[in-house]
């Protein structure tokens, strides 16, 4: 998982731009009470969040966050509340304000502001959507209906190909089209953009929903087939029960050909270069020449096929399954993908299944909020440009960039001092730090939307054109030189991302906000909070995970076998440390499962601390509320993990997540010598480790 934060228990796959928006229409409101409001008024640590009755050496997480935890309520329909929710809430309110201003501004035709306004209006005009009924679908349904043979089918399937998957950066493996395209630096030539093709064809999130033999999945499948039938009824199809059964059977057959999510994560299994001719030989069935013609890719000589067995299987299904079944599958997928912008009866039916049944979301968020989410996703850079003009100054950017430079310098010193790493490997790690691009706040160049036509009274057409606009933009880059500074996140997104093929990181403006980052806060607080997160991500670029990609983003393992051996020996002690944590009497953390992330946590806080000390050298110590700078640094770090989670959800995390639960991430401090001095931690305190037992990896 390359996003830095997995939002707990939101099992909606993160979908790329266009499809993301359609699925956002079923997400619930994330609004929570502003429990962090104090943090936005104070610059620096918030003493009111601490529980000073707790001894820091015994339980640093509760010492730093205890009072907040006592105050916080987990909303009834959710399993978790924390800083991330408040930041999402803040970013959403700001984005909504900007879009509403744009909507009222009467900006000149063709400008980005006008596009934002027109897109938002077109979604909000429910009366017009009802009045138009199914008319926007009709030409597309007619085209499907007119398909006479498998050759025309292949062409139509090709015309539906979109750039809607992203297996490495935003980790989205899902498209309901037959296949999905991802344009990114090549596995075998990272200097140029290559065409990656991924399996697709399912509406449900993953093959397991079709294949798992559990009570709950059987129940989902029964309800899904009823839902398909209901959608076909609302779209005025005859024989809808028969058609629904055929569609679900076809999807089941496709699911059987798909590979699992775990196998999808292995890039070495994904690096399969196929020429156009290879498709017919290795995956017979689909008329590939016609498919690529439909997709506008006849001139593309080679592709990287992520899941060859799925391509062979799905292509064979095109040949073996009746044409009428494929046509029903196409028609249903079209209706489903656009239901959120069709008359209410369809939108409600979609939400009833994908929102309520599948995700347990009791209620749909208000329409304006969905409109904001849609606009912010479809015109992400246009909205992002307004966002940073208002909320992220050039000074804030410069300050954060200086912090990054200090942390990188700290890593350089640490790598040079490593006793276990081979000299040649160290040189490559240093080279990787030299070419690393750390994007702060917003992209270097903004996406140009001038070729994207948006009409104030045509939401269906706007989204249709949006999908094509994005697709043509990606296809147009194939074979061109890679822009390593290109972003894959919008400034208003509360997250951060590691782009291994570009050797780059993106930290959007919306995550560079209090309590993570505040230009007016003392440096100690910023380095402890977001500095540690930046350090965590940087360390992934040269750790066992980053060892698969070289300084130019090429796929090449640059570690020596001896390095890996030494690394494994050095990290075993950290795994053992986390094995001792027991959130429940009958359930301990699995130190191996969480090892890579725990290593990055230790690396992140250590490099951020070094960077902070270097930056503070020669400056006067700034006390806040009686806390020294070092104390503020560690309190801010522990504040990153301020959250509260229900027991059942915590159990699930302990069993499945690669990250340790928040409480134990805060305990990383016990591996840093300076923490002992800062809080006078002594032998006998529960978190105390003898100096020889403190783990230092980088
Ligand atoms: Zn990580």
XYZ file of C-alpha atoms and ligand atoms in Angstrom:
699
model
C 0.000 0.000 0.000
C 1.674 3.166 -1.115
C -0.777 5.686 0.239
C 0.535 6.752 3.623
C -2.733 6.255 5.412
C -5.241 3.507 4.956
C -8.551 4.873 6.119
C -9.770 2.232 8.517
C -12.740 0.171 7.445
C -13.695 2.073 4.361
C -13.587 -0.858 2.025
C -14.349 1.135 -1.101
C -11.424 0.752 -3.434
C -9.758 4.066 -4.118
C -10.649 4.631 -7.747
C -8.847 6.771 -10.247
C -10.136 10.142 -11.311
C -13.222 9.520 -13.353
C -14.568 6.404 -11.710
C -13.589 7.775 -8.336
C -16.161 10.446 -8.803
C -18.952 8.102 -9.679
C -18.243 5.968 -6.656
C -17.906 9.062 -4.485
C -21.582 9.548 -5.117
C -22.339 6.654 -2.797
C -19.986 7.598 0.007
C -21.394 8.903 3.204
C -20.674 12.221 4.797
C -17.544 12.156 6.889
C -18.485 15.206 8.925
C -17.548 14.825 12.548
C -17.694 17.295 15.393
C -14.716 19.597 15.274
C -12.851 17.926 18.097
C -9.603 19.406 16.947
C -10.893 22.952 16.734
C -8.594 23.950 19.601
C -5.644 22.914 17.462
C -6.499 25.408 14.752
C -6.546 28.322 17.192
C -3.347 27.443 19.019
C -0.081 27.290 17.149
C 1.883 24.335 18.444
C 1.086 21.568 20.887
C -2.373 21.558 22.480
C -1.992 20.936 26.183
C -5.759 20.423 26.521
C -5.375 17.172 24.563
C -2.875 15.722 27.054
C -3.463 13.633 30.164
C -0.724 14.732 32.527
C -1.831 12.232 35.173
C -0.261 9.547 32.982
C 3.499 9.054 33.290
C 5.106 9.649 29.862
C 7.571 6.777 30.348
C 4.709 4.380 31.024
C 2.268 5.263 28.275
C 3.315 8.062 25.958
C 0.250 7.733 23.701
C -2.170 8.501 26.545
C 0.130 11.092 28.116
C 0.059 13.031 24.832
C -3.548 12.346 23.826
C -5.474 11.103 26.880
C -7.764 14.093 27.440
C -8.729 14.203 23.771
C -9.491 10.482 23.845
C -11.762 10.981 26.862
C -13.636 13.784 25.053
C -13.944 12.141 21.643
C -17.040 10.231 20.584
C -16.975 7.757 17.744
C -20.007 8.551 15.547
C -22.656 5.832 15.665
C -22.207 4.721 12.071
C -18.422 4.576 12.212
C -15.710 2.552 13.865
C -12.952 5.148 14.176
C -12.385 8.821 14.835
C -9.100 10.708 14.605
C -7.097 13.574 13.208
C -7.541 12.329 9.663
C -11.305 12.769 9.875
C -11.008 16.330 11.127
C -8.603 17.216 8.331
C -10.871 15.649 5.724
C -13.745 17.580 7.213
C -11.776 20.834 7.112
C -10.600 20.322 3.538
C -14.122 19.455 2.442
C -15.605 22.588 4.038
C -12.971 24.764 2.391
C -13.426 23.088 -0.982
C -17.196 23.462 -0.712
C -16.796 27.178 0.033
C -14.546 27.678 -2.988
C -16.892 25.808 -5.322
C -19.897 27.736 -4.056
C -18.050 31.013 -4.618
C -17.146 29.896 -8.139
C -20.761 28.912 -8.749
C -21.923 32.446 -7.896
C -19.124 34.292 -9.682
C -20.416 34.429 -13.270
C -16.855 33.859 -14.512
C -16.025 34.241 -18.240
C -16.870 31.313 -20.525
C -13.990 28.906 -20.989
C -12.228 29.823 -17.715
C -11.544 27.169 -15.116
C -13.798 28.972 -12.648
C -16.639 28.845 -15.163
C -16.037 25.133 -15.746
C -16.221 24.525 -11.988
C -19.457 26.520 -11.778
C -21.068 24.799 -14.767
C -20.119 21.304 -13.644
C -21.460 21.936 -10.153
C -24.703 23.440 -11.477
C -25.208 20.582 -13.892
C -25.048 18.125 -10.993
C -27.235 20.220 -8.679
C -30.050 20.770 -11.197
C -32.149 17.785 -10.145
C -35.251 19.066 -11.937
C -33.428 19.047 -15.275
C -32.036 15.573 -14.601
C -35.561 14.249 -13.855
C -37.027 15.986 -16.893
C -34.445 14.455 -19.198
C -35.079 10.976 -17.828
C -33.244 8.217 -19.652
C -32.657 10.333 -22.778
C -28.895 10.851 -22.173
C -28.411 7.070 -22.076
C -30.375 6.384 -25.231
C -27.749 6.949 -27.943
C -25.315 4.755 -26.023
C -27.896 2.004 -25.460
C -28.829 2.186 -29.151
C -25.191 1.721 -30.091
C -24.942 -1.387 -27.909
C -28.187 -2.684 -29.355
C -26.863 -2.272 -32.888
C -23.839 -4.565 -32.310
C -24.280 -7.441 -34.803
C -21.308 -9.727 -34.236
C -18.243 -10.406 -32.092
C -16.115 -8.180 -34.277
C -18.322 -5.181 -33.600
C -18.444 -6.226 -29.963
C -14.625 -6.149 -29.788
C -14.627 -2.668 -31.248
C -17.259 -1.430 -28.768
C -15.350 -2.955 -25.850
C -12.247 -1.125 -27.082
C -14.151 2.159 -27.296
C -15.016 1.764 -23.606
C -11.389 1.484 -22.477
C -10.536 4.268 -20.020
C -7.497 5.314 -17.996
C -9.209 4.327 -14.755
C -6.792 2.010 -12.950
C -3.540 2.649 -11.098
C -1.851 -0.385 -9.560
C 1.169 1.333 -7.977
C 0.501 4.892 -6.839
C -3.133 5.193 -5.823
C -3.405 1.377 -5.790
C -6.666 0.996 -7.664
C -7.107 -2.342 -9.404
C -10.778 -2.014 -10.227
C -12.545 -1.139 -13.456
C -15.936 -2.379 -14.560
C -14.868 -2.105 -18.221
C -13.429 -5.296 -19.711
C -9.891 -3.977 -19.129
C -8.310 -0.807 -17.749
C -5.390 1.307 -18.970
C -2.668 2.850 -16.834
C -0.070 5.136 -18.440
C 3.078 5.420 -16.339
C 6.869 5.176 -16.587
C 7.770 1.777 -18.027
C 8.981 -1.091 -15.864
C 11.707 -1.689 -18.435
C 12.292 1.912 -19.538
C 11.460 4.345 -16.766
C 12.411 7.327 -18.964
C 9.294 6.917 -21.136
C 5.587 6.433 -20.568
C 4.342 2.895 -21.190
C 0.874 1.367 -21.571
C -0.125 -1.005 -18.778
C -3.284 -3.067 -19.187
C -5.167 -4.508 -16.209
C -7.968 -7.026 -15.758
C -11.519 -5.701 -15.336
C -15.156 -6.427 -16.003
C -16.671 -6.708 -12.520
C -19.046 -4.314 -10.775
C -18.495 -5.758 -7.288
C -15.174 -4.627 -5.749
C -13.141 -7.819 -6.149
C -13.260 -11.447 -7.298
C -13.793 -12.636 -3.703
C -17.292 -11.142 -3.739
C -18.221 -13.612 -6.481
C -16.227 -16.620 -5.347
C -15.966 -16.651 -1.539
C -18.022 -19.403 0.004
C -19.188 -17.524 3.092
C -22.665 -16.750 4.370
C -22.159 -12.995 4.052
C -20.823 -13.161 0.477
C -23.622 -15.506 -0.607
C -26.041 -12.963 0.817
C -24.325 -10.116 -1.069
C -24.585 -12.097 -4.326
C -28.301 -12.734 -3.911
C -28.923 -9.056 -3.246
C -26.645 -8.055 -6.102
C -28.621 -10.040 -8.662
C -31.849 -8.462 -7.400
C -30.167 -5.070 -7.730
C -29.071 -5.743 -11.335
C -32.639 -6.696 -12.151
C -33.949 -3.533 -10.468
C -31.546 -1.340 -12.447
C -32.627 -2.989 -15.709
C -36.272 -2.439 -14.759
C -35.646 1.244 -14.075
C -33.806 1.508 -17.409
C -36.922 0.030 -19.079
C -35.482 -3.321 -20.176
C -37.719 -6.323 -20.827
C -36.968 -9.811 -19.420
C -34.936 -8.185 -16.719
C -34.710 -11.199 -14.363
C -33.326 -13.418 -17.114
C -30.933 -10.715 -18.223
C -29.805 -10.037 -14.651
C -29.051 -13.705 -14.143
C -27.002 -13.829 -17.352
C -25.046 -10.699 -16.413
C -24.218 -12.006 -12.945
C -23.221 -15.401 -14.356
C -20.900 -13.708 -16.831
C -19.329 -11.611 -14.077
C -18.904 -14.763 -12.009
C -17.071 -16.385 -14.930
C -14.866 -13.287 -15.288
C -14.124 -13.350 -11.543
C -12.878 -16.925 -11.889
C -10.279 -15.679 -14.387
C -9.099 -12.783 -12.207
C -6.004 -13.072 -10.055
C -6.149 -12.200 -6.344
C -5.318 -8.845 -4.789
C -2.240 -10.354 -3.108
C -0.868 -11.521 -6.486
C -1.677 -8.116 -7.999
C 0.780 -6.502 -5.575
C 3.771 -8.400 -6.935
C 5.326 -6.214 -9.642
C 7.601 -9.022 -10.801
C 4.551 -11.074 -11.785
C 3.134 -8.018 -13.550
C 6.052 -7.252 -15.863
C 4.816 -9.064 -18.977
C 5.581 -7.250 -22.240
C 3.188 -8.205 -25.039
C 3.284 -6.949 -28.623
C -0.004 -6.522 -30.483
C 0.593 -9.923 -32.116
C 1.108 -11.588 -28.727
C -2.480 -10.862 -27.717
C -3.964 -13.047 -30.446
C -1.455 -15.817 -29.715
C -1.492 -15.736 -25.910
C -5.086 -14.665 -25.317
C -7.207 -15.890 -28.232
C -10.935 -15.169 -28.406
C -11.351 -11.402 -28.515
C -10.680 -9.742 -31.886
C -7.713 -7.773 -30.559
C -6.995 -5.768 -33.711
C -10.573 -4.493 -33.583
C -10.363 -3.922 -29.819
C -7.252 -1.760 -30.140
C -8.779 0.077 -33.107
C -11.797 0.929 -30.934
C -9.447 2.073 -28.162
C -7.439 4.266 -30.527
C -4.350 2.181 -29.752
C -3.677 0.498 -33.114
C -0.326 2.281 -33.299
C 0.847 1.165 -29.861
C 3.386 -1.603 -30.467
C 3.728 -3.012 -26.952
C 1.888 -3.207 -23.652
C 2.677 -4.422 -20.167
C 0.004 -6.963 -19.286
C -0.402 -7.044 -15.502
C -2.347 -10.315 -15.256
C -1.710 -12.516 -18.344
C -3.911 -15.383 -17.154
C -6.857 -13.039 -16.682
C -6.372 -11.644 -20.193
C -6.357 -15.145 -21.651
C -9.415 -16.087 -19.590
C -11.467 -12.984 -20.284
C -10.622 -13.028 -23.976
C -11.757 -16.667 -24.218
C -15.022 -15.689 -22.535
C -15.680 -13.130 -25.251
C -15.588 -15.983 -27.765
C -17.495 -18.559 -25.713
C -20.285 -16.415 -24.265
C -23.350 -15.452 -26.306
C -23.304 -12.029 -27.966
C -26.653 -11.107 -26.362
C -25.206 -11.755 -22.887
C -22.270 -9.446 -23.563
C -24.644 -6.771 -24.841
C -26.712 -7.022 -21.642
C -23.503 -6.831 -19.600
C -22.457 -3.674 -21.471
C -25.876 -2.057 -21.098
C -26.101 -2.823 -17.391
C -22.568 -1.519 -16.756
C -23.391 1.703 -18.582
C -26.542 2.261 -16.522
C -24.702 1.424 -13.295
C -21.728 3.691 -13.909
C -23.917 6.697 -14.619
C -26.767 6.012 -12.187
C -25.529 8.716 -9.806
C -26.321 11.388 -12.421
C -29.530 9.855 -13.781
C -33.064 10.315 -12.357
C -33.445 9.810 -8.615
C -35.002 6.349 -8.844
C -31.807 5.001 -10.426
C -29.477 6.951 -8.158
C -31.382 5.712 -5.095
C -31.321 2.102 -6.245
C -27.583 2.348 -6.805
C -27.049 3.781 -3.343
C -29.322 1.183 -1.737
C -27.041 -1.566 -2.986
C -23.521 -0.085 -3.226
C -23.937 2.331 -0.314
C -26.150 0.524 2.185
C -25.833 -3.176 1.461
C -22.208 -3.278 0.413
C -20.673 -0.587 2.640
C -23.142 -0.384 5.499
C -23.617 3.344 4.948
C -27.018 4.182 6.398
C -27.667 7.432 4.582
C -26.566 9.225 1.496
C -24.724 12.496 2.133
C -26.539 15.709 1.103
C -26.581 16.407 -2.607
C -24.464 19.569 -2.364
C -21.761 17.566 -0.623
C -21.772 14.961 -3.379
C -21.685 17.792 -5.914
C -18.617 19.233 -4.213
C -16.918 15.817 -4.214
C -17.707 15.285 -7.870
C -16.511 18.730 -8.956
C -13.381 18.489 -6.837
C -12.552 15.140 -8.426
C -13.400 15.787 -12.076
C -11.717 19.223 -12.094
C -9.199 18.385 -9.380
C -6.395 20.704 -10.430
C -8.733 23.625 -11.203
C -10.268 23.376 -7.720
C -6.825 22.717 -6.261
C -5.492 25.919 -7.779
C -8.192 27.918 -5.973
C -7.508 25.917 -2.826
C -3.822 26.754 -2.603
C -4.360 30.407 -3.561
C -6.533 30.718 -0.477
C -5.090 28.225 1.973
C -1.452 27.415 1.173
C 0.946 30.309 0.810
C 4.257 30.352 -1.021
C 5.890 30.946 2.390
C 4.277 27.798 3.799
C 5.567 25.870 0.806
C 9.091 27.238 1.199
C 9.087 26.428 4.903
C 7.969 22.842 4.290
C 10.561 22.440 1.533
C 13.316 23.589 3.877
C 12.155 20.980 6.369
C 12.327 18.280 3.672
C 15.879 19.355 2.794
C 16.930 19.037 6.466
C 15.401 15.564 6.715
C 17.064 14.369 3.503
C 20.403 15.678 4.783
C 19.823 13.716 8.000
C 19.207 10.537 6.002
C 22.431 11.113 4.043
C 24.459 11.206 7.264
C 22.661 8.156 8.617
C 23.217 6.089 5.470
C 26.925 6.949 5.447
C 27.198 5.765 9.044
C 25.414 2.406 8.514
C 27.594 -0.507 9.600
C 25.674 -3.165 7.665
C 25.216 -1.719 4.184
C 27.700 -2.383 1.373
C 29.534 0.692 0.009
C 28.113 0.298 -3.507
C 24.601 -0.037 -2.110
C 25.129 3.083 -0.006
C 26.165 4.964 -3.144
C 22.934 3.958 -4.882
C 20.866 4.924 -1.826
C 22.550 8.343 -1.890
C 21.861 8.613 -5.633
C 18.221 7.878 -4.928
C 18.101 10.706 -2.409
C 19.676 13.015 -4.987
C 17.033 12.332 -7.645
C 14.120 12.058 -5.208
C 11.389 14.606 -5.973
C 9.371 15.606 -2.904
C 6.320 17.519 -4.101
C 5.013 19.936 -1.486
C 1.533 21.456 -1.526
C 0.721 21.501 -5.217
C 2.113 20.438 -8.610
C 4.774 22.382 -10.517
C 2.432 22.685 -13.504
C -1.346 22.650 -13.455
C -3.408 20.347 -15.632
C -4.894 22.139 -18.648
C -8.658 21.647 -18.935
C -9.228 23.826 -21.996
C -10.013 20.810 -24.216
C -12.629 19.568 -21.711
C -16.039 20.921 -22.692
C -18.449 21.412 -19.782
C -22.092 22.428 -20.144
C -24.221 23.842 -17.334
C -27.207 21.666 -18.256
C -25.643 18.324 -19.125
C -24.170 16.381 -16.208
C -24.261 13.060 -18.071
C -22.390 14.528 -21.039
C -19.929 16.305 -18.750
C -18.925 13.036 -17.090
C -18.848 11.171 -20.379
C -16.584 13.813 -21.898
C -14.546 13.871 -18.670
C -13.772 10.177 -18.991
C -12.704 10.617 -22.604
C -10.724 13.778 -21.841
C -8.728 11.913 -19.196
C -8.248 8.930 -21.481
C -7.012 10.971 -24.442
C -4.662 12.886 -22.182
C -3.068 9.634 -20.996
C -2.925 7.999 -24.426
C -1.356 11.176 -25.812
C 1.601 10.747 -23.461
C 2.508 7.197 -24.523
C 6.129 6.973 -25.596
C 6.917 10.525 -24.444
C 9.627 11.409 -21.933
C 8.533 11.017 -18.322
C 7.898 14.111 -16.224
C 9.140 12.900 -12.841
C 7.584 15.906 -11.125
C 4.091 15.061 -12.308
C 1.593 14.702 -9.458
C -0.988 11.975 -9.001
C -2.917 13.636 -6.163
C -4.870 16.873 -5.926
C -3.856 19.633 -3.463
C -7.191 19.341 -1.608
C -6.680 15.613 -0.871
C -5.870 14.656 2.710
C -3.287 11.949 2.133
C 0.175 11.577 0.654
C 1.596 9.167 -1.836
C 4.807 7.453 -2.886
C 5.329 7.120 -6.673
C 8.060 4.476 -6.999
C 8.441 4.602 -10.802
C 9.061 8.354 -10.609
C 11.144 8.215 -7.406
C 8.792 10.881 -6.107
C 6.535 11.743 -3.185
C 3.467 14.003 -3.168
C 2.386 15.834 -0.008
C -0.767 17.792 -0.926
C -1.616 21.111 0.729
C -4.572 19.569 2.543
C -2.328 17.330 4.642
C 0.061 20.217 5.336
C -2.384 21.744 7.808
C -2.567 21.811 11.604
C -2.025 19.647 13.541
C 0.416 18.118 11.021
C 1.901 21.355 9.759
C 1.412 24.977 10.742
C 3.748 27.688 9.413
C 3.135 29.633 12.621
C 3.937 26.766 14.977
C 7.372 26.257 16.548
C 9.742 24.289 14.292
C 9.939 21.464 16.858
C 6.228 20.799 16.436
C 6.303 20.722 12.624
C 9.330 18.426 12.501
C 7.780 16.108 15.116
C 4.396 15.980 13.372
C 4.603 16.117 9.568
C 8.410 15.875 9.548
C 8.196 12.341 10.931
C 5.624 11.410 8.292
C 7.823 12.818 5.527
C 10.774 10.922 7.004
C 8.693 7.727 7.089
C 7.914 8.059 3.381
C 11.461 8.990 2.369
C 12.800 5.896 4.144
C 10.518 3.690 2.029
C 12.403 4.819 -1.072
C 15.603 3.048 -0.007
C 14.335 0.304 2.334
C 13.587 -3.318 1.401
C 10.457 -2.047 -0.412
C 12.305 0.731 -2.276
C 15.169 -1.618 -3.152
C 13.094 -2.846 -6.114
C 13.308 0.586 -7.838
C 16.528 2.442 -8.626
C 17.348 6.159 -8.590
C 15.675 6.678 -11.958
C 12.571 4.698 -11.056
C 13.774 1.678 -13.026
C 12.811 -1.786 -11.789
C 16.146 -3.137 -10.638
C 17.036 -4.605 -7.276
C 20.037 -2.554 -6.212
C 20.557 -4.193 -2.837
C 23.187 -6.948 -2.561
C 22.042 -10.265 -1.035
C 24.355 -9.569 1.906
C 22.601 -6.233 2.513
C 19.280 -7.987 2.746
C 20.724 -10.557 5.154
C 22.119 -7.859 7.419
C 18.926 -5.852 7.168
C 16.837 -8.852 8.193
C 19.101 -9.523 11.176
C 18.984 -5.887 12.276
C 15.228 -5.712 11.987
C 14.428 -8.972 13.804
C 14.867 -7.133 17.104
C 12.218 -4.592 16.112
C 9.780 -7.338 15.135
C 10.285 -8.884 18.578
C 9.633 -5.493 20.226
C 6.225 -5.183 18.533
C 5.363 -8.833 19.245
C 5.199 -7.895 22.928
C 2.314 -5.414 22.450
C -1.058 -6.873 23.420
C -4.111 -4.726 22.620
C -6.280 -7.592 23.927
C -5.429 -10.339 26.425
C -5.860 -12.916 23.677
C -4.384 -10.949 20.748
C -0.880 -9.527 20.296
C 0.552 -7.527 17.419
C 2.354 -9.502 14.734
C 5.813 -7.937 14.598
C 6.586 -9.466 11.205
C 3.343 -8.362 9.550
C 3.930 -4.755 10.641
C 7.734 -4.764 10.369
C 8.209 -2.693 7.200
C 5.962 0.086 8.510
C 7.476 0.007 12.007
C 10.955 0.340 10.504
C 9.746 3.354 8.532
C 8.273 4.850 11.719
C 11.599 4.492 13.550
C 13.440 5.924 10.549
C 10.951 8.772 10.156
C 11.101 10.037 13.723
C 14.889 9.613 13.904
C 15.628 11.549 10.716
C 13.034 14.213 11.565
C 14.681 14.642 14.972
C 18.165 14.962 13.437
C 16.831 17.386 10.849
C 15.149 19.427 13.545
C 18.287 19.589 15.723
C 20.348 20.676 12.726
C 17.805 23.387 11.875
C 17.637 24.551 15.495
C 21.409 24.764 15.924
C 22.411 28.214 17.103
C 18.824 29.343 17.625
C 17.329 30.099 21.008
C 15.250 27.396 22.651
C 11.514 28.178 22.423
C 9.478 26.888 25.333
C 5.743 26.513 24.997
C 3.467 26.045 28.002
C 6.493 24.952 29.995
C 7.556 22.302 27.487
C 11.051 22.300 26.027
C 11.564 22.112 22.276
C 12.493 18.441 22.467
C 9.387 17.702 24.498
C 7.258 19.545 21.928
C 8.855 17.502 19.149
C 7.896 14.171 20.735
C 4.439 15.347 21.845
C 3.718 16.471 18.284
C 4.853 13.085 16.987
C 2.532 11.239 19.368
C -0.230 13.633 18.336
C -0.055 12.233 14.783
C -1.687 9.088 16.127
C -4.479 10.752 18.131
C -7.483 8.541 17.494
C -10.067 6.286 19.006
C -11.266 3.011 17.521
C -13.911 0.429 18.390
C -12.636 -2.919 19.685
C -13.965 -5.015 16.812
C -12.326 -2.744 14.256
C -9.082 -2.686 16.219
C -9.022 -6.482 16.252
C -9.489 -6.546 12.490
C -6.633 -4.051 12.054
C -4.310 -6.065 14.257
C -5.001 -9.123 12.136
C -4.876 -7.579 8.661
C -3.141 -4.188 8.543
C 0.520 -3.745 7.645
C 0.615 -0.718 9.976
C 0.613 -1.047 13.750
C -2.416 0.425 15.537
C -2.043 4.138 16.274
C -1.301 3.681 19.980
C 1.775 1.567 19.233
C 2.969 3.843 16.473
C 3.139 6.567 19.141
C 5.361 4.241 21.221
C 8.053 4.376 18.528
C 9.627 7.115 20.698
C 11.153 4.474 23.012
C 13.783 3.751 20.344
C 15.040 7.340 20.305
C 17.647 8.308 22.940
C 16.582 11.962 23.033
C 13.086 10.979 24.188
C 14.541 9.490 27.386
C 16.329 12.706 28.233
C 13.352 14.880 27.293
C 10.918 13.147 29.646
C 13.354 11.743 32.213
C 12.362 8.164 31.419
C 14.019 5.725 33.796
C 14.459 1.963 34.209
C 11.219 0.597 35.630
C 9.010 2.796 33.412
C 6.920 0.567 31.185
C 8.283 1.881 27.868
C 11.892 1.963 29.064
C 14.408 0.100 26.923
C 18.048 -0.303 27.905
C 20.253 1.608 25.425
C 21.349 -1.667 23.770
C 17.724 -2.705 23.211
C 16.719 0.482 21.404
C 16.498 -0.287 17.703
C 18.276 1.860 15.161
C 18.042 0.679 11.570
C 18.796 3.681 9.426
Zn 4.704 3.346 5.199
